[in-house]
Coordinates of C-alpha atoms in Angstrom, one line a residue:
Chain A
R215 CA 277.0 27.1 113.4
K216 CA 279.3 28.1 110.6
E217 CA 277.8 30.1 107.8
V218 CA 278.6 27.5 105.2
E219 CA 279.6 23.9 106.2
Q220 CA 280.8 21.1 104.1
D221 CA 282.1 17.6 104.7
P222 CA 285.8 18.0 104.1
G223 CA 286.3 14.5 102.8
P224 CA 288.4 13.3 101.2
F225 CA 286.1 11.3 99.0
N226 CA 288.1 8.6 97.1
V227 CA 286.0 6.9 94.4
P228 CA 286.7 4.7 91.4
E229 CA 286.1 6.0 87.8
G230 CA 282.5 5.6 86.9
A231 CA 281.1 6.0 90.4
T232 CA 278.4 8.4 91.5
V233 CA 279.3 10.7 94.3
A234 CA 277.3 13.3 96.2
F235 CA 278.3 16.2 98.3
N236 CA 276.2 18.2 100.7
C237 CA 276.5 21.7 102.1
T238 CA 274.5 23.3 104.9
Y239 CA 274.1 27.1 105.4
S240 CA 273.0 29.1 108.4
N241 CA 271.3 32.2 106.9
S242 CA 267.7 31.3 106.0
A243 CA 267.5 34.6 104.0
S244 CA 270.3 33.5 101.5
Q245 CA 269.2 33.7 97.9
S246 CA 272.2 32.7 95.8
F247 CA 273.9 29.4 95.8
F248 CA 276.8 28.0 93.7
W249 CA 279.2 25.2 93.4
Y250 CA 282.8 26.0 92.4
R251 CA 285.7 23.6 91.8
Q252 CA 289.2 24.4 92.7
D253 CA 292.2 22.4 91.4
C254 CA 295.3 22.3 93.6
R255 CA 297.1 25.6 93.8
K256 CA 294.6 27.2 91.3
E257 CA 291.8 29.7 91.5
P258 CA 288.2 28.6 92.1
K259 CA 286.1 28.3 88.9
L260 CA 282.4 28.3 88.7
L261 CA 281.0 24.8 88.2
M262 CA 277.3 25.7 88.4
S263 CA 274.7 27.9 90.0
V264 CA 272.0 26.2 92.1
Y265 CA 268.4 27.0 91.3
S266 CA 265.4 26.4 93.5
S267 CA 263.9 23.8 91.2
G268 CA 267.3 22.0 90.9
N269 CA 269.3 21.9 87.8
E270 CA 271.5 19.6 85.7
D271 CA 274.5 20.2 83.6
G272 CA 275.7 17.0 81.9
R273 CA 276.9 14.6 84.6
F274 CA 276.4 17.2 87.4
T275 CA 273.1 17.8 89.2
A276 CA 272.6 20.5 91.9
Q277 CA 269.7 20.6 94.3
L278 CA 268.5 23.1 96.9
N279 CA 266.5 22.4 100.0
R280 CA 265.5 25.7 101.5
A281 CA 263.5 24.1 104.4
S282 CA 266.6 22.2 105.6
Q283 CA 269.0 24.8 104.4
Y284 CA 271.3 22.6 102.4
I285 CA 272.4 22.3 98.8
S286 CA 273.8 19.2 97.2
L287 CA 276.0 18.3 94.2
L288 CA 275.7 14.9 92.5
I289 CA 278.4 13.8 90.0
R290 CA 277.6 10.8 87.9
D291 CA 280.0 8.6 86.0
S292 CA 283.0 10.2 87.7
K293 CA 286.1 10.9 85.5
L294 CA 289.7 11.2 86.6
S295 CA 289.5 14.9 85.6
D296 CA 286.8 15.4 88.2
S297 CA 289.4 15.1 90.9
A298 CA 289.4 18.5 92.7
T299 CA 288.1 20.3 95.7
Y300 CA 284.4 21.3 95.4
L301 CA 283.4 24.6 97.1
C302 CA 279.9 25.5 98.2
V303 CA 279.2 29.2 98.1
V304 CA 276.2 31.0 99.6
N305 CA 275.4 34.7 99.8
Y306 CA 275.4 35.8 103.4
N307 CA 273.7 39.0 102.7
N308 CA 273.1 40.7 99.3
N309 CA 276.7 41.1 98.3
D310 CA 278.7 39.1 100.8
M311 CA 279.5 35.6 99.5
R312 CA 280.6 32.9 102.0
F313 CA 282.6 29.9 100.9
G314 CA 282.6 26.5 102.5
A315 CA 286.0 25.0 103.3
G316 CA 285.6 22.6 100.4
T317 CA 285.2 18.8 99.8
R318 CA 288.1 17.1 98.3
L319 CA 287.4 14.4 95.6
T320 CA 289.9 12.0 94.2
V321 CA 288.7 9.8 91.3
K322 CA 290.9 6.7 90.9
P323 CA 291.4 4.5 87.8
Chain B
N238 CA 290.8 37.7 77.2
A239 CA 292.6 38.9 80.3
G240 CA 289.6 38.7 82.7
V241 CA 290.9 39.3 86.2
T242 CA 294.6 40.0 86.6
Q243 CA 296.4 40.0 89.9
T244 CA 300.0 41.2 90.5
P245 CA 302.3 40.1 91.9
K246 CA 301.9 36.3 91.8
F247 CA 304.4 35.8 94.7
R248 CA 305.8 38.0 97.4
I249 CA 307.8 37.7 100.6
L250 CA 307.5 40.5 103.1
K251 CA 309.1 41.2 106.4
I252 CA 307.0 41.8 109.5
G253 CA 305.9 45.4 109.6
Q254 CA 306.4 46.1 105.9
S255 CA 303.6 47.4 103.7
M256 CA 302.5 46.5 100.2
T257 CA 299.7 46.7 97.8
L258 CA 298.2 43.8 95.9
Q259 CA 296.9 44.9 92.6
C260 CA 293.8 43.6 90.9
T261 CA 292.3 44.8 87.6
Q262 CA 289.5 43.4 85.5
D263 CA 288.5 44.2 81.9
M264 CA 285.0 42.9 81.9
N265 CA 283.4 46.1 83.1
H266 CA 282.1 44.3 86.2
N267 CA 280.5 46.4 88.9
Y268 CA 281.3 44.0 91.8
M269 CA 284.8 43.2 92.9
Y270 CA 286.0 41.1 95.9
W271 CA 289.2 40.3 97.8
Y272 CA 289.5 36.9 99.5
R273 CA 292.2 35.1 101.4
Q274 CA 292.6 31.4 101.5
D275 CA 294.6 29.7 104.2
P276 CA 295.9 26.1 103.7
G277 CA 293.1 23.6 103.7
M278 CA 290.5 26.2 104.3
G279 CA 287.8 27.9 102.3
L280 CA 288.0 31.5 101.0
K281 CA 287.3 34.3 103.5
L282 CA 286.0 37.6 102.2
I283 CA 288.2 40.5 103.2
Y284 CA 286.5 43.5 101.4
Y285 CA 284.2 43.9 98.5
S286 CA 283.0 46.7 96.3
V287 CA 279.7 47.2 94.4
G288 CA 281.0 50.0 92.2
A289 CA 283.5 52.8 91.9
G290 CA 283.8 54.8 95.1
I291 CA 282.0 52.2 97.2
T292 CA 283.7 49.6 99.4
D293 CA 282.5 47.4 102.3
K294 CA 284.0 45.1 104.9
G295 CA 283.7 41.4 104.6
E296 CA 284.3 38.7 107.1
V297 CA 288.0 39.4 107.9
P298 CA 288.8 43.1 107.1
N299 CA 291.2 43.8 110.0
G300 CA 294.7 44.7 108.8
Y301 CA 293.7 45.5 105.3
N302 CA 292.4 48.5 103.3
V303 CA 291.0 48.9 99.9
S304 CA 290.0 51.6 97.4
R305 CA 287.9 51.6 94.2
S306 CA 288.6 54.7 92.3
T307 CA 287.8 53.1 88.9
T308 CA 285.6 50.3 87.7
E309 CA 288.6 48.3 86.6
D310 CA 290.9 48.4 89.6
F311 CA 290.5 47.2 93.2
P312 CA 293.8 47.3 95.1
L313 CA 294.3 45.7 98.5
R314 CA 296.7 47.4 100.9
L315 CA 298.5 45.7 103.8
E316 CA 299.8 48.5 106.1
L317 CA 301.8 46.6 108.7
A318 CA 302.4 43.0 107.6
A319 CA 302.0 40.3 110.2
P320 CA 302.7 36.6 110.0
S321 CA 299.0 35.9 110.3
Q322 CA 298.5 37.5 106.9
T323 CA 300.5 34.8 105.2
S324 CA 298.0 33.4 102.8
V325 CA 296.9 33.1 99.2
Y326 CA 294.9 36.2 98.1
F327 CA 292.3 36.0 95.4
C328 CA 290.6 38.9 93.7
A329 CA 287.3 38.3 91.9
S330 CA 284.7 40.2 89.9
S331 CA 281.1 39.8 88.8
Q332 CA 278.5 41.7 87.0
K333 CA 276.0 41.1 89.8
P334 CA 276.4 39.6 93.2
T335 CA 276.4 36.2 91.6
A336 CA 278.9 34.0 89.8
Q337 CA 282.4 35.4 90.2
H338 CA 285.5 35.3 88.0
F339 CA 288.7 34.9 89.9
G340 CA 292.2 35.9 89.3
D341 CA 295.2 33.5 89.5
G342 CA 296.0 34.5 93.1
T343 CA 298.9 36.1 94.9
R344 CA 300.9 33.9 97.3
L345 CA 302.1 36.1 100.1
S346 CA 304.5 35.0 102.9
I347 CA 305.4 37.2 105.8
L348 CA 308.5 36.3 107.7

């Protein structure tokens, strides 16, 4: 099993749609979880951290399920500007961060 | 607001050449990281550092070396460039082993 696994997509959705991404991780001792977005040929940028109780930032909601070892990202009311690759990141041990391969999202008018 | 600065942005090397990718940050972060990203793939950790004088191997360290003589700088050295090292290299920093700030990347081709 890969350390961090994501559905590669692509997800093609119309503007205004709700879309959800999942990410599974293999190390049950992992403590830190993040979602990053990466635009084409650009560096990754932090979208949000994922907390145990779940957290929301505007149209974005992140959830953590430790028992099943997965995290999720929900995007509501998709905008054209949400088109990007979304990267799931999990700490493998204290300092070693592992990235998923990313899920590509295209929001269409 | 420089953040994390990587140089060069692009480089073409011949097989067997060596080079150093530079990374510097001005946020006084303790943690610094080097990743490589191959086309259509996620980032793979090459080396990381938790402070000046301390470095550790990541997932794919073979063929690379690093040093961390100051808090600001974390150069990545390729001693004998191989075609398999063609990739985009990202440097990142963070205050703790949490959310990271990335540089713009270095696109390296080895021919």
